[in-house]
CSV table of C-alpha atoms in Angstrom, one decimal:
chain,number,residue,atom,x,y,z
A,1,MET,CA,-19.9,130.8,94.2
A,2,HIS,CA,-19.2,129.5,97.7
A,3,ARG,CA,-16.0,130.7,99.3
A,4,TRP,CA,-14.6,128.6,102.1
A,5,THR,CA,-11.5,129.2,104.2
A,6,ASP,CA,-11.9,126.1,106.3
A,7,LEU,CA,-13.2,122.6,105.7
A,8,SER,CA,-15.7,123.0,108.6
A,9,GLN,CA,-17.6,125.5,106.3
A,10,VAL,CA,-18.3,122.9,103.7
A,11,PRO,CA,-21.9,121.7,104.0
A,12,ALA,CA,-22.4,118.1,104.8
A,13,ASP,CA,-24.6,117.5,101.8
A,14,PHE,CA,-22.3,119.3,99.3
A,15,GLY,CA,-21.0,117.0,96.6
A,16,PRO,CA,-20.1,114.8,95.1
A,17,CYS,CA,-17.4,117.1,93.7
A,18,VAL,CA,-15.1,117.4,90.8
A,19,VAL,CA,-12.0,119.0,92.3
A,20,THR,CA,-8.9,120.7,90.9
A,21,ILE,CA,-5.9,122.1,92.7
A,22,GLY,CA,-3.7,125.1,91.9
A,23,ASN,CA,-2.4,128.6,92.6
A,24,PHE,CA,-4.2,130.1,89.6
A,25,ASP,CA,-2.2,133.3,89.8
A,26,GLY,CA,-3.7,135.7,87.2
A,27,VAL,CA,-6.5,133.2,86.3
A,28,HIS,CA,-5.2,133.4,82.7
A,29,ARG,CA,-6.9,131.8,79.6
A,30,GLY,CA,-5.1,128.5,80.3
A,31,HIS,CA,-6.7,128.4,83.8
A,32,ARG,CA,-10.0,129.6,82.5
A,33,GLY,CA,-10.2,127.0,79.7
A,34,VAL,CA,-9.6,124.2,82.1
A,35,LEU,CA,-12.0,125.5,84.8
A,36,THR,CA,-14.9,126.3,82.4
A,37,ARG,CA,-14.6,122.8,80.9
A,38,MET,CA,-14.4,121.2,84.3
A,39,VAL,CA,-17.6,123.1,85.3
A,40,ALA,CA,-19.4,121.9,82.2
A,41,ASP,CA,-18.4,118.3,82.8
A,42,ALA,CA,-19.3,118.4,86.5
A,43,THR,CA,-22.7,120.0,85.8
A,44,ALA,CA,-23.5,117.4,83.2
A,45,ARG,CA,-22.8,114.7,85.8
A,46,GLY,CA,-24.9,116.4,88.5
A,47,HIS,CA,-21.7,117.1,90.5
A,48,ARG,CA,-20.2,120.4,91.9
A,49,ALA,CA,-17.0,121.9,90.5
A,50,VAL,CA,-14.6,123.0,93.2
A,51,ALA,CA,-11.1,124.6,93.0
A,52,VAL,CA,-8.7,124.3,95.9
A,53,THR,CA,-6.2,127.2,96.0
A,54,PHE,CA,-3.7,128.6,98.5
A,55,HIS,CA,-3.0,131.9,100.3
A,56,PRO,CA,-0.3,133.0,100.6
A,57,HIS,CA,1.4,131.6,97.5
A,58,PRO,CA,3.6,128.7,98.6
A,59,ALA,CA,6.7,130.3,97.2
A,60,LEU,CA,6.2,133.2,99.6
A,61,VAL,CA,6.3,130.8,102.5
A,62,HIS,CA,9.2,128.6,101.3
A,63,ARG,CA,11.4,131.2,99.6
A,64,PRO,CA,10.2,134.7,100.4
A,65,ASP,CA,13.3,136.4,99.0
A,66,SER,CA,13.0,134.9,95.6
A,67,ALA,CA,9.2,134.3,95.2
A,68,PRO,CA,7.7,135.7,92.0
A,69,GLU,CA,5.6,138.8,92.1
A,70,LEU,CA,1.9,137.9,92.1
A,71,ILE,CA,-0.1,138.9,89.1
A,72,THR,CA,-3.3,139.3,91.1
A,73,GLY,CA,-4.2,139.8,94.7
A,74,ILE,CA,-6.5,137.4,96.5
A,75,ALA,CA,-9.6,139.5,96.0
A,76,ASP,CA,-9.1,139.6,92.2
A,77,ARG,CA,-8.2,135.9,92.1
A,78,LEU,CA,-11.4,134.9,93.8
A,79,GLU,CA,-13.4,137.3,91.6
A,80,LEU,CA,-11.9,135.9,88.5
A,81,LEU,CA,-12.4,132.3,89.6
A,82,ALA,CA,-16.1,133.0,90.3
A,83,GLU,CA,-16.4,134.2,86.7
A,84,THR,CA,-15.5,130.7,85.4
A,85,GLY,CA,-18.8,129.3,86.9
A,86,LEU,CA,-17.1,127.3,89.7
A,87,HIS,CA,-19.6,126.2,92.4
A,88,ALA,CA,-17.0,126.7,95.2
A,89,VAL,CA,-13.5,127.7,96.0
A,90,LEU,CA,-11.7,126.3,99.1
A,91,LEU,CA,-9.0,128.9,100.0
A,92,VAL,CA,-6.4,127.0,102.1
A,93,GLU,CA,-4.1,129.0,104.4
A,94,TYR,CA,-0.6,127.9,103.3
A,95,THR,CA,1.7,127.5,106.3
A,96,LEU,CA,4.9,125.5,107.0
A,97,GLU,CA,2.7,123.2,109.1
A,98,PHE,CA,0.3,122.6,106.3
A,99,ALA,CA,3.3,121.9,104.0
A,100,ARG,CA,4.4,119.1,106.2
A,101,ALA,CA,1.3,116.9,105.4
A,102,THR,CA,2.2,113.8,103.4
A,103,PRO,CA,0.6,113.4,100.0
A,104,GLU,CA,-1.9,110.9,101.4
A,105,GLU,CA,-2.7,113.1,104.4
A,106,PHE,CA,-3.5,116.0,102.1
A,107,VAL,CA,-5.6,113.9,99.8
A,108,ARG,CA,-7.5,112.1,102.6
A,109,THR,CA,-8.1,115.3,104.6
A,110,TYR,CA,-9.0,117.8,101.8
A,111,LEU,CA,-10.2,115.8,98.8
A,112,VAL,CA,-11.8,112.7,100.3
A,113,ASP,CA,-13.1,113.6,103.7
A,114,GLY,CA,-13.5,117.3,103.2
A,115,LEU,CA,-14.8,117.7,99.7
A,116,ARG,CA,-16.0,114.1,98.9
A,117,ALA,CA,-14.3,114.2,95.5
A,118,GLY,CA,-15.6,111.9,92.9
A,119,THR,CA,-13.1,113.2,90.3
A,120,VAL,CA,-9.8,115.0,90.8
A,121,VAL,CA,-8.5,117.0,87.8
A,122,VAL,CA,-4.8,117.6,87.6
A,123,GLY,CA,-2.0,118.5,85.2
A,124,ARG,CA,0.7,116.0,84.3
A,125,ASP,CA,3.2,118.0,86.3
A,126,VAL,CA,1.1,118.0,89.5
A,127,ARG,CA,3.1,118.1,92.8
A,128,PHE,CA,1.6,118.0,96.3
A,129,GLY,CA,2.4,117.0,99.8
A,130,LEU,CA,5.6,117.1,101.9
A,131,ASP,CA,8.5,118.3,99.8
A,132,ASN,CA,6.3,118.0,96.7
A,133,SER,CA,6.8,114.3,96.9
A,134,GLY,CA,3.3,113.5,95.5
A,135,ASP,CA,3.0,113.4,91.7
A,136,LEU,CA,0.6,112.1,89.1
A,137,ALA,CA,1.3,108.5,89.8
A,138,THR,CA,0.8,109.1,93.5
A,139,MET,CA,-2.6,110.8,92.8
A,140,ARG,CA,-3.7,107.9,90.6
A,141,ALA,CA,-2.7,105.3,93.3
A,142,LEU,CA,-4.6,107.3,96.0
A,143,GLY,CA,-7.6,107.6,93.7
A,144,GLU,CA,-7.7,103.8,93.4
A,145,ARG,CA,-7.4,103.5,97.2
A,146,TYR,CA,-10.0,106.1,98.1
A,147,GLY,CA,-12.4,105.7,95.2
A,148,PHE,CA,-12.1,108.8,93.1
A,149,ALA,CA,-11.2,109.1,89.4
A,150,VAL,CA,-8.2,111.1,88.2
A,151,GLU,CA,-8.5,113.2,85.0
A,152,VAL,CA,-5.4,114.6,83.4
A,153,ILE,CA,-5.5,118.0,81.7
A,154,GLU,CA,-2.9,118.9,79.0
A,155,ASP,CA,-1.1,122.3,78.8
A,156,VAL,CA,-2.9,125.0,76.8
A,157,HIS,CA,-0.8,126.8,74.2
A,158,GLY,CA,-1.5,130.1,72.5
A,159,ASP,CA,0.1,132.2,69.8
A,160,VAL,CA,3.2,134.1,70.8
A,161,SER,CA,1.9,137.3,69.2
A,162,PRO,CA,-1.5,138.8,70.2
A,163,ASP,CA,-2.2,139.6,66.6
A,164,HIS,CA,-1.6,135.9,65.7
A,165,ARG,CA,1.3,136.8,63.4
A,166,GLY,CA,4.0,135.5,65.8
A,167,GLU,CA,6.0,132.4,64.9
A,168,GLY,CA,5.0,129.3,66.9
A,169,SER,CA,3.1,129.1,70.2
A,170,ARG,CA,3.9,128.9,73.9
A,171,ARG,CA,2.2,127.4,76.9
A,172,TRP,CA,-0.1,130.0,78.5
A,173,SER,CA,1.4,130.5,82.0
A,174,SER,CA,1.7,133.0,84.8
A,175,THR,CA,5.4,133.2,84.2
A,176,TRP,CA,4.8,134.4,80.6
A,177,VAL,CA,2.4,137.1,81.9
A,178,ARG,CA,5.0,138.3,84.4
A,179,GLU,CA,7.6,138.6,81.7
A,180,LEU,CA,5.3,140.7,79.6
A,181,LEU,CA,4.3,143.0,82.4
A,182,THR,CA,8.0,143.5,83.3
A,183,GLU,CA,8.4,144.8,79.8
A,184,GLY,CA,5.3,147.0,79.9
A,185,ASP,CA,3.6,144.9,77.2
A,186,VAL,CA,0.1,145.0,78.7
A,187,VAL,CA,-1.4,144.2,75.3
A,188,GLY,CA,0.5,140.9,75.2
A,189,ALA,CA,-0.4,140.2,78.8
A,190,ALA,CA,-4.1,140.8,78.0
A,191,HIS,CA,-3.8,138.3,75.2
A,192,ILE,CA,-2.8,135.6,77.6
A,193,LEU,CA,-5.1,136.7,80.5
A,194,GLY,CA,-8.1,137.1,78.2
A,195,ARG,CA,-8.7,140.5,79.8
A,196,PRO,CA,-6.8,143.7,80.7
A,197,HIS,CA,-4.3,143.3,83.5
A,198,ARG,CA,-5.5,145.0,86.8
A,199,VAL,CA,-4.1,146.5,90.0
A,200,ARG,CA,-6.4,147.0,93.0
A,201,GLY,CA,-5.9,149.5,95.8
A,202,THR,CA,-7.3,152.3,97.9
A,203,VAL,CA,-7.1,155.9,96.6
A,204,VAL,CA,-4.9,158.0,98.9
A,205,HIS,CA,-3.7,161.6,99.1
A,206,GLY,CA,-0.5,162.3,97.1
A,207,ASP,CA,1.5,165.4,96.5
A,208,ALA,CA,-1.4,167.2,94.7
A,209,ARG,CA,1.1,168.0,92.0
A,210,GLY,CA,-1.2,166.7,89.3
A,211,ARG,CA,-4.1,168.9,90.5
A,212,GLU,CA,-1.8,171.9,90.5
A,213,LEU,CA,-0.9,171.2,86.9
A,214,GLY,CA,-4.5,170.8,85.8
A,215,TYR,CA,-4.4,166.9,85.8
A,216,PRO,CA,-5.7,165.6,89.1
A,217,THR,CA,-4.9,161.9,89.7
A,218,ALA,CA,-6.2,159.1,91.9
A,219,ASN,CA,-3.1,157.8,93.7
A,220,LEU,CA,-3.2,154.1,94.6
A,221,SER,CA,-2.0,153.1,98.1
A,222,GLN,CA,1.4,151.4,98.4
A,223,ASP,CA,-0.2,148.2,99.5
A,224,ALA,CA,-2.2,147.9,96.3
A,225,THR,CA,-2.4,144.3,95.0
A,226,GLY,CA,-1.5,143.0,91.6
A,227,MET,CA,1.8,143.2,89.7
A,228,VAL,CA,2.6,146.8,88.7
A,229,PRO,CA,3.9,146.8,85.0
A,230,ALA,CA,7.0,148.6,83.8
A,231,ASP,CA,7.2,152.4,84.4
A,232,GLY,CA,5.4,154.4,81.8
A,233,VAL,CA,2.2,156.0,80.8
A,234,TYR,CA,-0.8,153.8,79.9
A,235,ALA,CA,-4.3,154.1,78.6
A,236,GLY,CA,-6.8,152.1,80.7
A,237,TRP,CA,-9.9,152.0,82.8
A,238,LEU,CA,-10.7,152.7,86.4
A,239,ARG,CA,-13.5,150.6,88.1
A,240,ARG,CA,-15.0,151.8,91.4
A,241,VAL,CA,-15.5,148.7,93.5
A,242,GLY,CA,-19.1,148.4,94.6
A,243,TYR,CA,-20.4,150.3,91.6
A,244,PRO,CA,-22.1,148.4,88.8
A,245,ALA,CA,-20.0,148.8,85.6
A,246,ASP,CA,-22.9,150.4,83.8
A,247,ARG,CA,-23.6,152.9,86.5
A,248,PRO,CA,-22.5,156.5,85.7
A,249,ASP,CA,-19.0,157.1,87.0
A,250,GLY,CA,-18.6,153.4,87.9
A,251,TYR,CA,-16.2,152.7,85.1
A,252,LEU,CA,-14.0,155.5,83.8
A,253,PRO,CA,-11.4,156.0,81.1
A,254,VAL,CA,-8.0,156.9,82.6
A,255,ALA,CA,-4.5,157.9,81.6
A,256,ILE,CA,-2.3,155.9,84.0
A,257,SER,CA,1.2,157.0,85.2
A,258,VAL,CA,3.5,154.4,86.7
A,259,GLY,CA,6.8,155.5,88.1
A,260,THR,CA,8.7,157.8,90.5
A,261,ASN,CA,7.9,161.2,88.9
A,262,PRO,CA,11.6,161.8,87.9
A,263,THR,CA,10.9,165.4,86.7
A,264,PHE,CA,10.3,166.2,90.4
A,265,ASP,CA,13.1,163.9,91.7
A,266,GLY,CA,10.6,161.4,93.2
A,267,VAL,CA,11.8,158.2,94.8
A,268,GLN,CA,8.6,156.4,95.6
A,269,ARG,CA,7.1,154.3,92.8
A,270,ARG,CA,3.4,155.1,92.3
A,271,VAL,CA,0.4,154.2,90.2
A,272,GLU,CA,-1.7,157.3,89.5
A,273,ALA,CA,-4.8,157.5,87.3
A,274,HIS,CA,-6.2,160.7,85.7
A,275,VAL,CA,-9.8,160.8,84.4
A,276,PRO,CA,-9.8,163.0,81.3
A,277,ASP,CA,-12.1,166.0,81.3
A,278,ARG,CA,-13.2,165.4,84.9
A,279,THR,CA,-12.1,167.6,87.9
A,280,ASP,CA,-15.2,167.0,90.0
A,281,LEU,CA,-14.5,163.4,91.2
A,282,ASP,CA,-13.7,162.7,94.8
A,283,LEU,CA,-12.2,159.2,95.0
A,284,TYR,CA,-10.3,159.5,98.2
A,285,ASP,CA,-10.5,156.4,100.4
A,286,GLU,CA,-12.4,154.4,97.7
A,287,GLU,CA,-11.2,151.0,96.6
A,288,VAL,CA,-10.7,151.0,92.9
A,289,VAL,CA,-9.4,148.6,90.2
A,290,VAL,CA,-7.1,150.1,87.5
A,291,GLU,CA,-7.0,148.1,84.2
A,292,PHE,CA,-4.1,148.6,81.8
A,293,VAL,CA,-5.1,148.6,78.1
A,294,GLU,CA,-2.0,149.9,76.3
A,295,ARG,CA,1.4,151.5,77.1
A,296,LEU,CA,1.6,154.9,75.4
A,297,ARG,CA,5.2,155.7,76.3
A,298,PRO,CA,8.0,155.1,78.8
A,299,THR,CA,8.6,157.4,81.8
A,300,VAL,CA,11.1,160.1,81.0
A,301,ARG,CA,12.5,163.1,82.9
A,302,PHE,CA,11.5,166.4,81.4
A,303,ALA,CA,13.7,169.5,81.4
A,304,SER,CA,10.9,171.7,82.7
A,305,VAL,CA,7.4,171.6,84.1
A,306,GLU,CA,6.2,173.3,81.0
A,307,ALA,CA,7.5,170.5,78.8
A,308,LEU,CA,5.9,168.0,81.1
A,309,VAL,CA,2.5,169.7,80.8
A,310,VAL,CA,2.7,169.7,77.0
A,311,GLN,CA,3.5,165.9,77.1
A,312,MET,CA,0.6,165.3,79.6
A,313,GLU,CA,-1.8,167.0,77.2
A,314,ASP,CA,-0.6,164.7,74.4
A,315,ASP,CA,-0.9,161.6,76.8
A,316,VAL,CA,-4.5,162.5,77.6
A,317,GLU,CA,-5.5,163.1,74.0
A,318,ARG,CA,-3.9,159.7,73.0
A,319,THR,CA,-5.9,158.1,75.9
A,320,ARG,CA,-9.1,159.6,74.6
A,321,ARG,CA,-8.5,158.2,71.1
A,322,ARG,CA,-7.4,154.8,72.4
A,323,LEU,CA,-10.5,154.3,74.5
A,324,ALA,CA,-13.0,156.1,72.3
A,325,GLY,CA,-14.9,152.9,71.4
A,326,GLY,CA,-15.6,151.9,75.0
A,327,PRO,CA,-14.2,149.1,77.1
A,328,LEU,CA,-14.8,146.1,74.8
A,329,VAL,CA,-13.5,147.8,71.7
A,330,SER,CA,-10.5,149.4,73.5
A,331,VAL,CA,-9.3,145.9,74.5
A,332,LEU,CA,-10.2,143.8,71.4
A,333,GLY,CA,-10.4,146.3,68.6
A,334,PRO,CA,-13.4,146.9,66.3
A,335,ALA,CA,-13.2,143.4,64.7
A,336,GLY,CA,-12.7,141.5,67.9
A,337,ALA,CA,-15.5,143.3,69.6
A,338,GLN,CA,-17.9,141.5,67.3
A,339,GLY,CA,-16.8,138.0,68.3
A,340,SER,CA,-16.0,136.8,71.8
A,341,VAL,CA,-12.9,136.3,73.9
A,342,PRO,CA,-13.1,134.5,77.2
A,343,GLY,CA,-13.1,137.0,80.1
A,344,ALA,CA,-13.1,140.1,77.9
A,345,VAL,CA,-14.4,143.2,79.5
A,346,GLY,CA,-17.9,144.1,78.4
């Protein structure tokens, strides 16, 4: 997949294109369903499928104090977009100056002159241009003026419950994922995302308290990207960036602690991952991706270090059992592992 940060990088002979526009935070199953279908349609026509997305998120520019926490950082967003089969992504730097472009200026500059769009794919609630003044009717009128077709995609809904026993359905959305992560429901979040939720960061030195207790941990840096779920202990996986997933030690089962270490009066919220039965790993300064499979328990303050160690032993044993079948089974369960879910870890 081509990754462009400026229109000058788009080859002169690239196109014609089928283009869609969005923030794609989380690249959840709703996003993926639209994008994979768009790729298939574009390929059948002999066109290229391109997504235009923005960094930073527009809300961070317009209302930084109330902007939603992002589900994925930019590295993961691009990685996940590439998995949909897109031919290219144009990553536009979102600034106040960019936001002042009128709807027609945006369409002419980016979609017509820049990407030579033959088709533009949008949702019914599309908004673009100065003060979000452009809408679906605007896009259709501009399509007639500049010679591109406009295709409307409908919202994608999914079962409220990941085991399909919930009542009714809800539109798959980044907002829904954030709600679930705030509750620590990473199983529900994975149901919408089509994969385990992930956080990416560099492993840094911590207090070495875990090592002293016999449970060394990889501590993620404070600038790690991806929304950190509710405090608690989770079973999950650690991927070493740059290592093939099937390489020994490239993809490791972990017990993950999220919180402030209240037993030791900690104040800084951290993400720490312990690899069961391994004390030989040196992950310092490595970039890693931590994937959350299931919350085992909330964070609690223990009366003594001895009581904490007993609980840690139980946490690690529960992690071993939860992840025993390997990555695919641990996410989908034995029955689900025999079918297929878009974006599932394999």
